[in-house]
Coordinates of C-alpha atoms and ligand atoms in Angstrom, one line a residue:
M1 CA -11.1 -2.3 20.1
A2 CA -10.2 -2.9 16.4
T3 CA -6.5 -2.8 15.5
Y4 CA -5.2 -1.8 12.1
L5 CA -1.6 -2.0 10.9
V6 CA -0.5 0.4 8.2
T7 CA 2.9 -0.1 6.6
G8 CA 4.6 3.2 5.7
G9 CA 2.0 5.0 7.8
N10 CA 4.6 7.7 8.8
R11 CA 4.3 9.8 5.7
G12 CA 2.6 10.2 2.3
I13 CA -0.4 8.2 1.5
G14 CA 0.2 6.0 4.6
A15 CA 0.0 8.9 7.0
A16 CA -3.2 10.1 5.3
T17 CA -4.6 6.6 5.7
V18 CA -3.9 6.6 9.4
K19 CA -5.9 9.9 9.6
A20 CA -8.7 8.4 7.5
I21 CA -8.9 5.3 9.7
R22 CA -9.1 7.5 12.8
A23 CA -11.9 9.5 11.2
L24 CA -13.9 6.3 10.5
N25 CA -13.1 4.7 13.8
P26 CA -12.1 7.1 16.5
D27 CA -11.4 4.3 19.0
A28 CA -9.2 2.2 16.7
R29 CA -5.7 1.2 17.7
I30 CA -3.4 1.9 14.8
L31 CA 0.1 0.4 14.4
I32 CA 2.5 2.0 11.9
A33 CA 5.4 0.0 10.5
S34 CA 8.2 2.1 8.9
R35 CA 11.9 2.8 9.1
T36 CA 11.5 6.4 10.2
A37 CA 9.4 7.5 13.1
P38 CA 5.9 8.8 12.6
E39 CA 4.2 11.5 14.5
L40 CA 2.5 9.7 17.3
S41 CA -1.0 10.5 18.6
H42 CA -3.6 8.9 20.8
N43 CA -3.7 5.1 20.2
V44 CA -1.1 5.2 17.5
E45 CA 2.0 3.0 18.0
W46 CA 5.2 2.7 16.0
I47 CA 6.9 -0.5 15.0
E48 CA 10.4 0.3 13.7
A49 CA 10.9 -2.0 10.8
D50 CA 12.8 -2.2 7.5
L51 CA 10.4 -4.2 5.4
A52 CA 13.3 -5.2 3.1
T53 CA 14.7 -7.4 5.8
Q54 CA 13.6 -10.6 7.5
V55 CA 14.3 -8.9 10.9
G56 CA 11.9 -6.1 10.0
L57 CA 9.2 -8.5 8.7
S58 CA 9.5 -10.5 11.9
A59 CA 9.1 -7.4 14.0
V60 CA 5.8 -6.6 12.2
K61 CA 4.6 -10.2 12.2
E62 CA 4.7 -10.3 16.0
H63 CA 1.8 -7.8 16.0
L64 CA -0.4 -9.4 13.4
P65 CA -2.3 -11.7 15.7
D66 CA -3.8 -8.6 17.3
C67 CA -4.9 -7.1 14.0
D68 CA -8.3 -6.8 12.3
G69 CA -6.8 -5.1 9.2
L70 CA -3.5 -4.8 7.4
I71 CA -2.9 -2.0 5.0
N72 CA 0.1 -2.9 2.8
N73 CA 1.0 0.6 1.8
A74 CA 4.8 0.9 2.0
G75 CA 6.5 1.0 -1.4
I76 CA 9.4 2.4 -3.3
M77 CA 10.1 3.5 -6.8
I78 CA 13.7 3.8 -7.9
G79 CA 12.7 5.6 -11.0
K80 CA 15.5 4.5 -13.3
G81 CA 15.2 2.9 -16.7
A82 CA 15.5 -0.8 -17.4
F83 CA 19.2 -0.7 -18.2
D84 CA 20.2 1.6 -15.4
I85 CA 18.7 0.0 -12.4
T86 CA 21.2 -2.0 -10.3
E87 CA 20.7 -5.5 -9.0
Q88 CA 20.5 -4.1 -5.4
E89 CA 17.8 -1.6 -6.4
R90 CA 15.9 -4.3 -8.2
D91 CA 16.0 -6.6 -5.2
M92 CA 15.0 -3.8 -2.9
T93 CA 12.0 -2.9 -5.0
R94 CA 10.9 -6.5 -5.1
A95 CA 11.5 -7.0 -1.4
I96 CA 9.4 -4.0 -0.2
N97 CA 6.7 -3.8 -2.9
Q98 CA 6.1 -7.5 -3.4
I99 CA 7.6 -9.9 -0.9
A100 CA 6.7 -7.9 2.2
V101 CA 3.1 -7.6 1.0
V102 CA 2.8 -11.4 0.5
E103 CA 4.6 -12.3 3.7
L104 CA 2.7 -10.0 6.0
S105 CA -0.7 -10.9 4.4
L106 CA -0.1 -14.6 4.7
A107 CA 1.1 -14.2 8.3
L108 CA -2.1 -12.2 9.1
I109 CA -4.3 -14.8 7.5
K110 CA -2.6 -17.6 9.4
A111 CA -2.8 -15.8 12.7
A112 CA -6.5 -14.9 12.1
A113 CA -7.3 -18.6 11.8
G114 CA -10.9 -17.9 10.6
K115 CA -11.5 -14.6 12.4
P116 CA -12.7 -12.1 9.8
V117 CA -9.8 -9.8 8.7
R118 CA -9.2 -7.3 6.0
I119 CA -6.2 -6.6 3.8
V120 CA -5.9 -3.5 1.6
N121 CA -3.0 -3.4 -0.8
N122 CA -1.6 -0.2 -2.5
S123 CA -1.0 -1.2 -6.1
S124 CA -0.7 1.5 -8.8
I125 CA -1.9 2.5 -12.2
A126 CA 1.5 1.1 -13.3
A127 CA 0.0 -2.3 -12.8
H128 CA -2.3 -1.7 -15.7
L129 CA -0.2 0.5 -18.0
G130 CA 3.4 -0.6 -17.3
H131 CA 6.1 1.9 -16.0
P132 CA 9.5 3.2 -17.2
D133 CA 10.8 1.7 -13.9
I134 CA 10.0 -1.9 -15.1
W135 CA 10.5 -3.4 -11.6
Y136 CA 8.1 -0.9 -10.1
G137 CA 5.4 -1.8 -12.7
M138 CA 5.9 -5.5 -12.3
T139 CA 5.8 -5.5 -8.5
K140 CA 2.6 -3.4 -8.6
A141 CA 1.0 -5.8 -11.1
A142 CA 2.0 -8.7 -8.8
V143 CA 0.2 -7.0 -5.9
L144 CA -2.9 -6.6 -7.9
N145 CA -2.8 -10.3 -8.9
F146 CA -2.1 -11.4 -5.3
T147 CA -5.1 -9.4 -4.2
K148 CA -7.4 -11.6 -6.4
S149 CA -5.7 -14.8 -5.3
V150 CA -6.1 -14.0 -1.6
A151 CA -9.8 -13.1 -2.0
K152 CA -10.4 -16.3 -3.9
S153 CA -8.4 -18.6 -1.7
F154 CA -9.1 -17.2 1.7
G155 CA -12.4 -15.3 1.2
P156 CA -14.4 -18.3 2.3
Q157 CA -12.7 -18.2 5.7
G158 CA -13.5 -14.5 6.2
V159 CA -10.6 -12.7 4.5
V160 CA -11.6 -9.6 2.6
C161 CA -8.7 -8.4 0.4
N162 CA -8.9 -5.5 -2.1
C163 CA -6.5 -3.1 -3.6
V164 CA -6.3 0.5 -5.0
A165 CA -4.5 1.5 -8.1
A166 CA -3.8 5.3 -8.1
G167 CA -2.3 7.5 -10.8
P168 CA 0.3 10.1 -9.6
V169 CA -0.2 11.3 -6.0
E170 CA 1.3 14.4 -4.4
T171 CA 3.9 12.7 -2.2
D172 CA 7.7 12.4 -2.0
M173 CA 7.5 9.6 -4.6
L174 CA 6.3 12.1 -7.2
N175 CA 9.8 13.7 -7.2
K176 CA 11.1 10.6 -9.0
I177 CA 9.0 11.4 -12.1
P178 CA 10.7 13.9 -14.5
D179 CA 8.9 17.3 -14.9
G180 CA 7.9 16.7 -18.5
R181 CA 6.2 13.4 -17.7
Q182 CA 4.5 15.0 -14.7
Q183 CA 2.9 17.7 -16.8
A184 CA 1.7 15.2 -19.4
L185 CA 0.2 13.0 -16.6
K186 CA -1.4 16.0 -14.9
S187 CA -3.1 17.3 -18.0
A188 CA -4.6 13.9 -18.7
A189 CA -6.6 14.1 -15.5
I190 CA -10.2 15.3 -15.6
L191 CA -9.5 17.8 -12.9
G192 CA -6.1 18.7 -14.3
R193 CA -4.4 17.9 -11.0
F194 CA -2.7 15.0 -9.3
A195 CA -4.4 13.1 -6.5
K196 CA -3.9 14.3 -3.0
P197 CA -2.9 11.6 -0.5
S198 CA -6.3 11.8 1.1
D199 CA -8.0 10.9 -2.3
V200 CA -6.3 7.5 -2.0
A201 CA -6.3 7.2 1.8
D202 CA -10.0 7.7 2.1
V203 CA -10.7 4.7 -0.2
M204 CA -8.1 2.5 1.6
A205 CA -9.6 3.3 5.0
W206 CA -13.1 2.5 3.6
L207 CA -11.9 -0.8 2.3
A208 CA -10.3 -1.6 5.6
I209 CA -13.3 -0.7 7.7
D210 CA -16.6 0.0 6.1
S211 CA -16.9 -1.5 2.6
P212 CA -19.4 -4.4 2.3
D213 CA -17.9 -7.9 2.7
Y214 CA -19.2 -8.7 -0.8
V215 CA -16.6 -6.3 -2.2
N216 CA -13.7 -8.8 -2.3
G217 CA -10.8 -9.2 -4.8
V218 CA -11.4 -5.9 -6.5
C219 CA -9.0 -3.1 -7.6
I220 CA -10.4 0.4 -7.3
D221 CA -8.8 2.7 -9.8
I222 CA -8.1 6.2 -8.5
N223 CA -6.8 8.1 -11.6
N224 CA -9.5 10.7 -12.4
G225 CA -10.2 9.5 -15.8
T226 CA -6.7 9.0 -17.1
Y227 CA -7.3 5.3 -17.5
M228 CA -10.9 4.2 -17.8
R229 CA -11.5 0.5 -18.1
Ligands
NAP1 N1 2.8 8.7 -5.0 C1 2.3 8.2 -6.1 O1 2.3 8.8 -7.2 C2 1.8 6.8 -6.0 C3 0.9 6.3 -7.1 C4 0.4 5.1 -7.0 C5 0.7 4.2 -6.0 N2 1.6 4.7 -5.0 C6 1.9 3.7 -3.9 O2 1.6 4.3 -2.7 C7 2.4 3.7 -1.7 C8 2.8 4.9 -0.8 O3 3.6 5.7 -1.5 P1 3.8 7.3 -1.2 O4 3.4 8.0 -2.5 O5 3.1 7.7 0.0 O6 5.3 7.4 -1.1 P2 6.3 8.0 0.0 O7 5.8 9.3 0.5 O8 7.6 7.9 -0.7 O9 6.2 6.9 1.2 C9 6.7 5.6 1.1 C10 6.4 4.9 2.4 O10 7.0 3.6 2.3 C11 7.8 3.4 3.5 N3 8.9 2.5 3.1 C12 9.7 2.6 2.1 N4 10.7 1.7 2.2 C13 10.5 1.1 3.3 C14 11.2 0.0 4.0 N5 12.3 -0.6 3.5 N6 10.7 -0.4 5.2 C15 9.6 0.1 5.7 N7 8.9 1.1 5.1 C16 9.4 1.6 4.0 C17 8.3 4.8 3.8 O11 8.7 4.8 5.2 P3 10.2 5.3 5.6 O12 9.9 6.8 5.8 O13 10.5 4.6 6.8 O14 11.1 5.0 4.5 C18 7.1 5.6 3.6 O15 6.2 5.6 4.6 C19 3.5 3.0 -2.4 O16 3.3 1.6 -2.3 C20 3.4 3.5 -3.8 O17 3.9 2.5 -4.7 C21 2.1 5.9 -5.0

Protein backbone atom coordinates (compact mmCIF):
# COMPACT_ATOMS: atom_id res chain seq x y z
CA MET A 1 0.00 0.00 0.00
CA ALA A 2 1.46 3.36 -1.00
CA THR A 3 1.79 5.99 1.74
CA TYR A 4 1.74 9.74 1.16
CA LEU A 5 2.44 12.45 3.72
CA VAL A 6 0.80 15.83 3.19
CA THR A 7 1.94 18.71 5.40
CA GLY A 8 -0.91 21.12 6.09
CA GLY A 9 -3.36 18.52 4.77
CA ASN A 10 -6.03 19.60 7.25
CA ARG A 11 -7.39 22.59 5.30
CA GLY A 12 -7.02 24.71 2.18
CA ILE A 13 -4.97 23.33 -0.71
CA GLY A 14 -3.60 20.54 1.50
CA ALA A 15 -7.05 19.15 2.33
CA ALA A 16 -7.94 19.25 -1.36
CA THR A 17 -4.71 17.39 -2.10
CA VAL A 18 -5.66 14.63 0.33
CA LYS A 19 -8.94 14.25 -1.60
CA ALA A 20 -7.14 14.28 -4.94
CA ILE A 21 -4.70 11.58 -3.79
CA ARG A 22 -7.62 9.49 -2.58
CA ALA A 23 -9.30 9.88 -6.00
CA LEU A 24 -6.17 8.69 -7.83
CA ASN A 25 -5.34 5.92 -5.36
CA PRO A 26 -8.36 4.76 -3.31
CA ASP A 27 -6.17 2.37 -1.27
CA ALA A 28 -3.46 4.86 -0.33
CA ARG A 29 -2.54 5.52 3.30
CA ILE A 30 -2.44 9.26 3.81
CA LEU A 31 -0.67 10.97 6.70
CA ILE A 32 -1.49 14.60 7.49
CA ALA A 33 0.98 16.73 9.45
CA SER A 34 -0.47 19.91 10.91
CA ARG A 35 -1.04 21.78 14.17
CA THR A 36 -4.82 21.60 14.08
CA ALA A 37 -6.68 18.34 13.58
CA PRO A 38 -7.97 17.35 10.15
CA GLU A 39 -11.23 15.60 9.42
CA LEU A 40 -10.23 11.96 9.47
CA SER A 41 -11.54 9.36 7.04
CA HIS A 42 -10.62 5.83 5.94
CA ASN A 43 -6.83 5.31 5.91
CA VAL A 44 -6.11 8.92 6.84
CA GLU A 45 -4.00 9.53 9.97
CA TRP A 46 -2.99 12.72 11.72
CA ILE A 47 0.49 13.61 12.95
CA GLU A 48 0.16 16.56 15.31
CA ALA A 49 3.17 18.72 14.50
CA ASP A 50 4.22 22.34 14.55
CA LEU A 51 6.63 22.46 11.62
CA ALA A 52 8.28 25.58 13.00
CA THR A 53 9.80 23.48 15.80
CA GLN A 54 12.39 20.71 15.93
CA VAL A 55 9.98 18.65 18.03
CA GLY A 56 7.35 18.94 15.29
CA LEU A 57 9.82 18.08 12.54
CA SER A 58 11.05 15.05 14.49
CA ALA A 59 7.47 13.81 14.92
CA VAL A 60 6.99 13.94 11.15
CA LYS A 61 10.40 12.46 10.32
CA GLU A 62 9.56 9.31 12.30
CA HIS A 63 6.95 8.47 9.65
CA LEU A 64 9.02 9.20 6.55
CA PRO A 65 10.61 5.74 6.23
CA ASP A 66 7.09 4.43 5.47
CA CYS A 67 6.42 7.05 2.79
CA ASP A 68 6.41 6.83 -1.00
CA GLY A 69 5.58 10.48 -1.42
CA LEU A 70 5.96 13.72 0.54
CA ILE A 71 3.82 16.74 -0.31
CA ASN A 72 5.40 19.81 1.24
CA ASN A 73 2.29 21.97 1.24
CA ALA A 74 2.16 23.74 4.62
CA GLY A 75 3.06 27.40 4.45
CA ILE A 76 2.33 30.78 5.97
CA MET A 77 2.19 34.32 4.67
CA ILE A 78 2.35 37.09 7.28
CA GLY A 79 1.27 39.65 4.71
CA LYS A 80 3.12 42.66 6.13
CA GLY A 81 5.46 45.02 4.30
CA ALA A 82 9.24 44.84 4.51
CA PHE A 83 9.56 47.35 7.37
CA ASP A 84 6.62 46.09 9.42
CA ILE A 85 7.39 42.40 9.71
CA THR A 86 8.90 41.40 13.07
CA GLU A 87 11.96 39.19 13.51
CA GLN A 88 9.74 36.51 14.99
CA GLU A 89 7.41 36.61 11.97
CA ARG A 90 10.39 36.49 9.62
CA ASP A 91 11.86 33.49 11.41
CA MET A 92 8.51 31.72 11.49
CA THR A 93 8.03 32.23 7.73
CA ARG A 94 11.48 30.85 7.01
CA ALA A 95 11.05 27.93 9.39
CA ILE A 96 7.76 26.69 7.95
CA ASN A 97 8.04 27.68 4.29
CA GLN A 98 11.69 26.82 3.76
CA ILE A 99 13.54 24.96 6.53
CA ALA A 100 10.78 22.40 7.10
CA VAL A 101 10.58 21.69 3.35
CA VAL A 102 14.31 21.04 3.15
CA GLU A 103 14.57 19.03 6.40
CA LEU A 104 11.63 16.75 5.62
CA SER A 105 12.67 16.21 2.02
CA LEU A 106 16.24 15.28 2.95
CA ALA A 107 14.99 12.99 5.72
CA LEU A 108 12.74 11.20 3.21
CA ILE A 109 15.56 10.85 0.68
CA LYS A 110 17.90 9.45 3.33
CA ALA A 111 15.30 7.02 4.64
CA ALA A 112 14.39 5.89 1.12
CA ALA A 113 18.00 4.78 0.50
CA GLY A 114 17.43 4.24 -3.21
CA LYS A 115 13.75 3.26 -3.12
CA PRO A 116 11.86 5.47 -5.64
CA VAL A 117 10.13 8.33 -3.84
CA ARG A 118 8.37 11.49 -4.91
CA ILE A 119 8.43 14.98 -3.45
CA VAL A 120 5.98 17.70 -4.44
CA ASN A 121 6.59 21.22 -3.18
CA ASN A 122 4.05 24.01 -3.01
CA SER A 123 5.88 27.13 -4.18
CA SER A 124 4.01 30.20 -5.48
CA ILE A 125 3.83 32.66 -8.32
CA ALA A 126 5.59 34.90 -5.79
CA ALA A 127 8.74 32.90 -6.52
CA HIS A 128 8.73 34.37 -10.03
CA LEU A 129 7.29 37.82 -9.44
CA GLY A 130 8.34 38.77 -5.90
CA HIS A 131 5.81 39.66 -3.20
CA PRO A 132 4.95 42.59 -0.91
CA ASP A 133 5.74 40.20 1.99
CA ILE A 134 9.37 39.86 0.94
CA TRP A 135 10.09 36.87 3.18
CA TYR A 136 7.15 35.00 1.71
CA GLY A 137 8.43 35.64 -1.82
CA MET A 138 11.99 34.70 -0.91
CA THR A 139 11.03 31.46 0.81
CA LYS A 140 8.89 30.45 -2.15
CA ALA A 141 11.76 31.16 -4.55
CA ALA A 142 14.00 29.05 -2.33
CA VAL A 143 11.54 26.16 -2.56
CA LEU A 144 11.55 26.38 -6.36
CA ASN A 145 15.34 26.36 -6.44
CA PHE A 146 15.50 23.50 -3.94
CA THR A 147 13.16 21.47 -6.17
CA LYS A 148 15.67 21.69 -9.03
CA SER A 149 18.63 20.84 -6.78
CA VAL A 150 16.90 17.76 -5.40
CA ALA A 151 15.95 16.51 -8.86
CA LYS A 152 19.51 16.98 -10.12
CA SER A 153 21.28 15.60 -7.07
CA PHE A 154 19.02 12.71 -6.17
CA GLY A 155 17.11 11.97 -9.39
CA PRO A 156 19.68 9.33 -10.38
CA GLN A 157 18.79 7.39 -7.22
CA GLY A 158 15.06 7.46 -7.96
CA VAL A 159 13.88 10.71 -6.44
CA VAL A 160 11.29 12.61 -8.47
CA CYS A 161 10.90 16.15 -7.15
CA ASN A 162 8.65 18.80 -8.71
CA CYS A 163 6.80 21.89 -7.55
CA VAL A 164 3.76 23.98 -8.35
CA ALA A 165 3.60 27.76 -8.41
CA ALA A 166 0.03 28.99 -8.08
CA GLY A 167 -1.39 32.48 -8.26
CA PRO A 168 -4.05 33.40 -5.67
CA VAL A 169 -6.13 30.44 -4.46
CA GLU A 170 -9.42 30.63 -2.57
CA THR A 171 -8.23 29.62 0.91
CA ASP A 172 -7.79 31.32 4.29
CA MET A 173 -4.46 32.69 3.04
CA LEU A 174 -6.27 34.91 0.54
CA ASN A 175 -7.62 36.98 3.43
CA LYS A 176 -4.09 38.36 3.92
CA ILE A 177 -4.28 40.12 0.52
CA PRO A 178 -5.95 43.56 0.60
CA ASP A 179 -9.24 43.84 -1.39
CA GLY A 180 -7.84 46.22 -4.02
CA ARG A 181 -4.95 43.89 -4.83
CA GLN A 182 -7.31 40.92 -4.88
CA GLN A 183 -9.48 42.59 -7.54
CA ALA A 184 -6.45 43.46 -9.68
CA LEU A 185 -5.12 39.90 -9.45
CA LYS A 186 -8.54 38.40 -10.22
CA SER A 187 -9.17 40.51 -13.31
CA ALA A 188 -5.75 39.51 -14.71
CA ALA A 189 -6.81 35.83 -14.86
CA ILE A 190 -8.19 34.49 -18.15
CA LEU A 191 -11.28 33.15 -16.37
CA GLY A 192 -11.60 36.24 -14.17
CA ARG A 193 -11.53 34.14 -11.01
CA PHE A 194 -9.05 32.86 -8.46
CA ALA A 195 -7.95 29.23 -8.46
CA LYS A 196 -9.98 26.79 -6.39
CA PRO A 197 -7.94 24.57 -4.04
CA SER A 198 -8.72 21.60 -6.30
CA ASP A 199 -7.12 23.37 -9.30
CA VAL A 200 -3.80 23.17 -7.48
CA ALA A 201 -4.41 19.94 -5.57
CA ASP A 202 -5.18 17.91 -8.69
CA VAL A 203 -1.79 18.85 -10.14
CA MET A 204 0.04 18.09 -6.90
CA ALA A 205 -1.61 14.68 -6.59
CA TRP A 206 -0.76 13.91 -10.22
CA LEU A 207 2.88 14.83 -9.58
CA ALA A 208 2.89 12.68 -6.43
CA ILE A 209 1.39 9.60 -8.07
CA ASP A 210 0.91 9.55 -11.80
CA SER A 211 3.23 11.89 -13.69
CA PRO A 212 5.95 10.23 -15.81
CA ASP A 213 9.30 9.76 -14.03
CA TYR A 214 10.85 11.84 -16.80
CA VAL A 215 9.08 14.91 -15.41
CA ASN A 216 11.62 15.87 -12.76
CA GLY A 217 12.78 19.23 -11.43
CA VAL A 218 9.98 21.23 -13.02
CA CYS A 219 7.74 23.96 -11.75
CA ILE A 220 4.15 23.84 -13.00
CA ASP A 221 2.62 27.30 -13.09
CA ILE A 222 -1.06 27.43 -12.10
CA ASN A 223 -2.01 31.04 -12.69
CA ASN A 224 -4.53 31.03 -15.54
CA GLY A 225 -2.46 33.24 -17.81
CA THR A 226 -1.53 35.93 -15.30
CA TYR A 227 2.15 35.11 -15.79
CA MET A 228 3.05 33.26 -18.97
CA ARG A 229 6.70 32.34 -19.35
N1 LIG B 1 -3.75 30.54 -1.14
C1 LIG B 1 -2.96 31.05 -2.06
O1 LIG B 1 -3.26 32.08 -2.66
C2 LIG B 1 -1.66 30.37 -2.40
C3 LIG B 1 -1.02 30.68 -3.62
C4 LIG B 1 0.18 30.07 -3.94
C5 LIG B 1 0.75 29.16 -3.06
N2 LIG B 1 0.12 28.88 -1.89
C6 LIG B 1 0.78 27.93 -0.98
O2 LIG B 1 -0.06 26.85 -0.72
C7 LIG B 1 0.25 26.27 0.55
C8 LIG B 1 -1.05 26.02 1.30
O3 LIG B 1 -1.66 27.26 1.54
P1 LIG B 1 -3.23 27.47 1.65
O4 LIG B 1 -3.60 28.52 0.69
O5 LIG B 1 -3.94 26.19 1.65
O6 LIG B 1 -3.26 28.17 3.08
P2 LIG B 1 -4.07 27.88 4.40
O7 LIG B 1 -5.48 27.53 4.10
O8 LIG B 1 -3.76 29.05 5.27
O9 LIG B 1 -3.37 26.56 4.98
C9 LIG B 1 -2.07 26.59 5.48
C10 LIG B 1 -1.72 25.19 5.92
O10 LIG B 1 -0.39 25.20 6.46
C11 LIG B 1 -0.42 24.60 7.75
N3 LIG B 1 0.54 25.22 8.66
C12 LIG B 1 0.77 26.54 8.85
N4 LIG B 1 1.68 26.72 9.81
C13 LIG B 1 2.01 25.48 10.26
C14 LIG B 1 2.90 25.01 11.27
N5 LIG B 1 3.62 25.84 12.03
N6 LIG B 1 3.01 23.67 11.44
C15 LIG B 1 2.27 22.81 10.71
N7 LIG B 1 1.42 23.21 9.74
C16 LIG B 1 1.29 24.53 9.53
C17 LIG B 1 -1.81 24.88 8.26
O11 LIG B 1 -2.12 23.96 9.29
P3 LIG B 1 -2.68 24.48 10.72
O12 LIG B 1 -4.15 24.56 10.52
O13 LIG B 1 -2.29 23.43 11.67
O14 LIG B 1 -2.08 25.80 10.98
C18 LIG B 1 -2.65 24.69 7.01
O15 LIG B 1 -2.94 23.35 6.78
C19 LIG B 1 1.20 27.24 1.23
O16 LIG B 1 2.52 26.75 1.16
C20 LIG B 1 1.07 28.50 0.39
O17 LIG B 1 2.24 29.29 0.40
C21 LIG B 1 -1.06 29.45 -1.53
